[in-house]
């Protein structure tokens, strides 16, 4: 047999003899390749060509690619560690490192061919299922037929072949830089007892506390959008620091507790974990972060999709809303606009048409220490942004507001809680006669930004506020006065959409009008909402499945690595008198303590992240906190059950390795 044939045979033999570690790795390669192709296929499909959906799928494609890069590198490190002793033995028996490199080349080639080839086959087979699932979520008409993306096949194959090349080069680097003795003892690296790193533990506590504080203390949804990623970064750093340094400190504290430590199962598991915690900590922290990502993505996207009716009701107060933006004195006729809208709606097939109309003055302000200003230089962040609007008492009561008795003063709703007995704006002071607890049809606005709503006694004072606004902003900045007409009606979805079209045609007939009008329809916007939030839901489920797969594989490799490392030690324990039941109890104690800690920490992360995620969802019109809480709890319970099943299966593998 020539040397090339020898290398190929050695590579095949090595893969067969290491099926316990290689098969899960190849399966992970197949799944990541298939998922990357499917995301590429969906992003390039003609049915997903709309802007928001295409952008989300493109983002998903890049996320899958980036995650695959780090994930396959990470899981391959377990294979390399298990093989170091074998490579060291080859080296001692006479194979040079260049010969070992050729064996590794063939092993990588077989793995790449299996992973990329089968991954593309499964990707093509499941691409139709993925497109049908996406159509179902988005409520698109089902398109029959089968197609393959040639660009997707080429890009996927090239990307993953390059990735396997980089993985091979990384493995060759580790073998080349290590001596035969180091390779033989490669699996024993990290056996020296680590010291207690109190500085790192304190940094972890501070980072985790800082991230939790931001999540709880940030009340403004726009500010939450700014601070969320910083809080996530702090929590990730804190998690890794606490798992690395805090876990060692806790284990050493347990060792000092004689009542706990000097029990057979605790003695073995605690002492064993102290010696390898530095290596375990990074893997456990990674599992914790992945669990948290899965829980956040699935619970939030499920909440958005299942709460679609709430989203639409929050965003649209009426079936049809007509808004006219005009400047007083430019000839806008409120009664004529209302009559035009009523006549157009009356031509539709809808019945019981109810109309609400009111005028509203709106402009943005900046909150200062003792009031509000229009000075942009006072703006220091989104938390200072104030949404100010005013309307007359008559209009306020017409749209469902409480009955007021105003004379020369105003009634104020103030979410900033800074308005006292006098309201000052642009240098003018207005006495506050009543304070309002809520405002009608303002739920979406007041949940997203801080809002101040002023109810004035008559149109004369409203005109005065408009003139003050013009003096502050100028005639060319901001909007004028808004005249809003809301229509609610009985009828089918198609009839309501037809009514909106009739109204839209009626209000846009005058091409040279001095004001602008636009029409919004709840029913016509429903498809856009399902496209946006359905796309997020699909992406959340897709990426959630990818992260779950990664979590399972990391747990599996951690278990078998621990099993191989502990096999000799437990054999010694049995020789000195421990029974198999005692060994099994010790295994259970170690596995339970180690592998349920990430899930517990992920639950803590979710609990502290709940307030800031709720405020982010408010930016997307989901203000039903109870729905989000329910989805979070259900997701956590289902994931915990799945996690327990994975633990049970991997613990059994661990014990089989130790027993052998």
mmCIF file of C-alpha atoms in Angstrom, residues 20-196:
data_model
loop_
_atom_site.group_PDB
_atom_site.id
_atom_site.type_symbol
_atom_site.label_atom_id
_atom_site.label_comp_id
_atom_site.label_asym_id
_atom_site.label_seq_id
_atom_site.Cartn_x
_atom_site.Cartn_y
_atom_site.Cartn_z
ATOM 1 C CA UNK A 20 -18.773 8.757 19.711
ATOM 2 C CA UNK A 21 -17.144 12.145 19.120
ATOM 3 C CA UNK A 22 -17.135 12.362 15.317
ATOM 4 C CA UNK A 23 -20.760 11.499 14.529
ATOM 5 C CA UNK A 24 -22.256 14.360 16.627
ATOM 6 C CA UNK A 25 -19.732 16.747 15.060
ATOM 7 C CA UNK A 26 -20.591 15.634 11.521
ATOM 8 C CA UNK A 27 -24.308 15.848 12.365
ATOM 9 C CA UNK A 28 -23.778 19.431 13.607
ATOM 10 C CA UNK A 29 -21.926 20.244 10.369
ATOM 11 C CA UNK A 30 -24.795 18.831 8.295
ATOM 12 C CA UNK A 31 -27.386 20.835 10.254
ATOM 13 C CA UNK A 32 -25.484 24.140 10.080
ATOM 14 C CA UNK A 33 -24.872 23.711 6.337
ATOM 15 C CA UNK A 34 -28.559 22.881 5.747
ATOM 16 C CA UNK A 35 -29.735 25.840 7.850
ATOM 17 C CA UNK A 36 -27.351 28.265 6.125
ATOM 18 C CA UNK A 37 -28.542 27.125 2.692
ATOM 19 C CA UNK A 38 -32.179 27.390 3.740
ATOM 20 C CA UNK A 39 -31.698 30.931 5.015
ATOM 21 C CA UNK A 40 -29.907 31.879 1.771
ATOM 22 C CA UNK A 41 -32.692 30.238 -0.237
ATOM 23 C CA UNK A 42 -35.420 32.110 1.673
ATOM 24 C CA UNK A 43 -33.610 35.450 1.407
ATOM 25 C CA UNK A 44 -33.403 35.055 -2.365
ATOM 26 C CA UNK A 45 -36.949 33.790 -2.900
ATOM 27 C CA UNK A 46 -39.165 36.035 -5.030
ATOM 28 C CA UNK A 47 -42.000 35.892 -2.469
ATOM 29 C CA UNK A 48 -39.759 37.458 0.189
ATOM 30 C CA UNK A 49 -38.633 40.385 -1.947
ATOM 31 C CA UNK A 50 -40.291 43.072 0.212
ATOM 32 C CA UNK A 51 -37.927 45.392 2.058
ATOM 33 C CA UNK A 52 -38.435 44.510 5.726
ATOM 34 C CA UNK A 53 -38.769 40.752 5.245
ATOM 35 C CA UNK A 54 -35.814 40.552 2.870
ATOM 36 C CA UNK A 55 -33.698 42.580 5.319
ATOM 37 C CA UNK A 56 -34.579 40.245 8.208
ATOM 38 C CA UNK A 57 -33.756 37.126 6.193
ATOM 39 C CA UNK A 58 -30.492 38.668 4.970
ATOM 40 C CA UNK A 59 -29.613 39.443 8.585
ATOM 41 C CA UNK A 60 -30.524 35.864 9.529
ATOM 42 C CA UNK A 61 -28.246 34.539 6.796
ATOM 43 C CA UNK A 62 -25.280 36.493 8.159
ATOM 44 C CA UNK A 63 -26.098 35.486 11.751
ATOM 45 C CA UNK A 64 -26.182 31.792 10.804
ATOM 46 C CA UNK A 65 -22.878 32.165 8.957
ATOM 47 C CA UNK A 66 -21.116 33.957 11.827
ATOM 48 C CA UNK A 67 -22.517 31.556 14.395
ATOM 49 C CA UNK A 68 -21.475 28.537 12.297
ATOM 50 C CA UNK A 69 -17.917 29.871 12.168
ATOM 51 C CA UNK A 70 -17.494 30.122 15.935
ATOM 52 C CA UNK A 71 -19.622 27.082 16.748
ATOM 53 C CA UNK A 72 -17.750 24.627 14.494
ATOM 54 C CA UNK A 73 -14.410 25.974 15.685
ATOM 55 C CA UNK A 74 -15.556 25.534 19.287
ATOM 56 C CA UNK A 75 -16.853 21.988 18.861
ATOM 57 C CA UNK A 76 -13.792 20.964 16.831
ATOM 58 C CA UNK A 77 -11.626 21.946 19.804
ATOM 59 C CA UNK A 78 -13.163 19.026 21.724
ATOM 60 C CA UNK A 79 -12.155 16.641 18.922
ATOM 61 C CA UNK A 80 -8.607 17.986 18.815
ATOM 62 C CA UNK A 81 -8.244 17.619 22.575
ATOM 63 C CA UNK A 82 -9.418 13.998 22.487
ATOM 64 C CA UNK A 83 -7.027 13.208 19.606
ATOM 65 C CA UNK A 84 -3.858 14.785 21.021
ATOM 66 C CA UNK A 85 -2.831 11.655 22.883
ATOM 67 C CA UNK A 86 -3.361 9.597 19.727
ATOM 68 C CA UNK A 87 -1.251 12.015 17.647
ATOM 69 C CA UNK A 88 1.478 11.958 20.295
ATOM 70 C CA UNK A 89 1.544 8.155 20.114
ATOM 71 C CA UNK A 90 1.841 8.312 16.302
ATOM 72 C CA UNK A 91 4.772 10.695 16.722
ATOM 73 C CA UNK A 92 6.568 8.413 19.164
ATOM 74 C CA UNK A 93 6.003 5.370 16.934
ATOM 75 C CA UNK A 94 7.767 7.078 14.044
ATOM 76 C CA UNK A 95 5.254 9.208 12.143
ATOM 77 C CA UNK A 96 6.558 12.711 11.591
ATOM 78 C CA UNK A 97 4.311 15.693 12.133
ATOM 79 C CA UNK A 98 4.002 16.190 8.376
ATOM 80 C CA UNK A 99 2.634 12.645 8.144
ATOM 81 C CA UNK A 100 0.202 13.354 10.971
ATOM 82 C CA UNK A 101 -0.790 16.513 9.081
ATOM 83 C CA UNK A 102 -1.681 14.415 6.032
ATOM 84 C CA UNK A 103 -3.835 12.114 8.180
ATOM 85 C CA UNK A 104 -5.590 15.185 9.598
ATOM 86 C CA UNK A 105 -6.024 16.502 6.048
ATOM 87 C CA UNK A 106 -7.842 13.337 4.960
ATOM 88 C CA UNK A 107 -9.950 13.297 8.118
ATOM 89 C CA UNK A 108 -10.996 16.906 7.503
ATOM 90 C CA UNK A 109 -11.674 16.137 3.843
ATOM 91 C CA UNK A 110 -13.972 13.215 4.726
ATOM 92 C CA UNK A 111 -15.729 15.301 7.361
ATOM 93 C CA UNK A 112 -16.124 18.253 4.984
ATOM 94 C CA UNK A 113 -17.482 16.093 2.167
ATOM 95 C CA UNK A 114 -19.979 14.451 4.500
ATOM 96 C CA UNK A 115 -20.968 17.705 6.206
ATOM 97 C CA UNK A 116 -21.244 19.891 3.095
ATOM 98 C CA UNK A 117 -22.592 17.189 0.773
ATOM 99 C CA UNK A 118 -25.269 15.827 3.071
ATOM 100 C CA UNK A 119 -25.964 19.310 4.423
ATOM 101 C CA UNK A 120 -26.789 20.585 0.943
ATOM 102 C CA UNK A 121 -28.920 17.509 0.225
ATOM 103 C CA UNK A 122 -30.937 18.005 3.419
ATOM 104 C CA UNK A 123 -31.021 21.757 2.805
ATOM 105 C CA UNK A 124 -32.583 21.234 -0.626
ATOM 106 C CA UNK A 125 -35.045 18.664 0.703
ATOM 107 C CA UNK A 126 -36.143 20.865 3.609
ATOM 108 C CA UNK A 127 -36.146 24.154 1.669
ATOM 109 C CA UNK A 128 -39.713 23.540 0.485
ATOM 110 C CA UNK A 129 -40.812 22.818 4.044
ATOM 111 C CA UNK A 130 -39.160 26.042 5.208
ATOM 112 C CA UNK A 131 -40.841 28.160 2.531
ATOM 113 C CA UNK A 132 -44.231 26.577 3.308
ATOM 114 C CA UNK A 133 -43.734 27.264 7.020
ATOM 115 C CA UNK A 134 -42.775 30.865 6.296
ATOM 116 C CA UNK A 135 -45.803 31.327 3.992
ATOM 117 C CA UNK A 136 -48.051 29.868 6.686
ATOM 118 C CA UNK A 137 -46.699 32.262 9.323
ATOM 119 C CA UNK A 138 -46.969 35.279 7.015
ATOM 120 C CA UNK A 139 -50.410 34.212 5.756
ATOM 121 C CA UNK A 140 -49.236 34.223 2.146
ATOM 122 C CA UNK A 141 -50.935 32.174 -0.540
ATOM 123 C CA UNK A 142 -49.235 28.785 -0.797
ATOM 124 C CA UNK A 143 -47.119 28.487 -3.956
ATOM 125 C CA UNK A 144 -46.780 24.947 -5.300
ATOM 126 C CA UNK A 145 -43.649 23.813 -7.083
ATOM 127 C CA UNK A 146 -40.035 23.050 -6.207
ATOM 128 C CA UNK A 147 -36.924 25.103 -6.850
ATOM 129 C CA UNK A 148 -33.227 25.096 -6.008
ATOM 130 C CA UNK A 149 -30.995 28.140 -5.564
ATOM 131 C CA UNK A 150 -27.787 27.621 -7.628
ATOM 132 C CA UNK A 151 -26.215 30.687 -6.010
ATOM 133 C CA UNK A 152 -27.146 29.317 -2.605
ATOM 134 C CA UNK A 153 -25.464 25.974 -3.369
ATOM 135 C CA UNK A 154 -22.266 27.652 -4.545
ATOM 136 C CA UNK A 155 -22.042 30.201 -1.720
ATOM 137 C CA UNK A 156 -22.830 27.586 0.949
ATOM 138 C CA UNK A 157 -20.301 25.095 -0.407
ATOM 139 C CA UNK A 158 -17.525 27.694 -0.752
ATOM 140 C CA UNK A 159 -18.188 29.219 2.678
ATOM 141 C CA UNK A 160 -18.110 25.921 4.575
ATOM 142 C CA UNK A 161 -15.188 24.466 2.619
ATOM 143 C CA UNK A 162 -13.177 27.567 3.536
ATOM 144 C CA UNK A 163 -14.360 27.158 7.128
ATOM 145 C CA UNK A 164 -13.149 23.536 7.208
ATOM 146 C CA UNK A 165 -9.825 24.698 5.760
ATOM 147 C CA UNK A 166 -9.418 27.191 8.602
ATOM 148 C CA UNK A 167 -10.365 24.505 11.140
ATOM 149 C CA UNK A 168 -7.726 22.199 9.624
ATOM 150 C CA UNK A 169 -5.053 24.915 9.780
ATOM 151 C CA UNK A 170 -5.928 25.571 13.419
ATOM 152 C CA UNK A 171 -5.585 21.858 14.246
ATOM 153 C CA UNK A 172 -2.265 21.639 12.384
ATOM 154 C CA UNK A 173 -1.012 24.646 14.343
ATOM 155 C CA UNK A 174 -1.801 22.960 17.658
ATOM 156 C CA UNK A 175 -0.085 19.707 16.657
ATOM 157 C CA UNK A 176 2.934 21.465 15.118
ATOM 158 C CA UNK A 177 3.647 23.658 18.152
ATOM 159 C CA UNK A 178 3.317 20.806 20.699
ATOM 160 C CA UNK A 179 5.999 18.272 21.609
ATOM 161 C CA UNK A 180 5.205 14.519 21.622
ATOM 162 C CA UNK A 181 5.102 14.543 25.432
ATOM 163 C CA UNK A 182 2.668 17.480 25.415
ATOM 164 C CA UNK A 183 0.464 15.665 22.903
ATOM 165 C CA UNK A 184 0.446 12.497 25.000
ATOM 166 C CA UNK A 185 -0.679 14.462 28.041
ATOM 167 C CA UNK A 186 -2.921 16.884 26.116
ATOM 168 C CA UNK A 187 -6.088 15.615 27.791
ATOM 169 C CA UNK A 188 -4.601 16.234 31.198
ATOM 170 C CA UNK A 189 -3.960 19.923 30.676
ATOM 171 C CA UNK A 190 -5.569 21.997 33.368
ATOM 172 C CA UNK A 191 -5.162 19.482 36.240
ATOM 173 C CA UNK A 192 -3.329 22.007 38.430
ATOM 174 C CA UNK A 193 -5.635 23.448 41.053
ATOM 175 C CA UNK A 194 -6.594 26.993 40.041
ATOM 176 C CA UNK A 195 -6.263 29.825 42.508
ATOM 177 C CA UNK A 196 -9.208 31.872 43.695
#
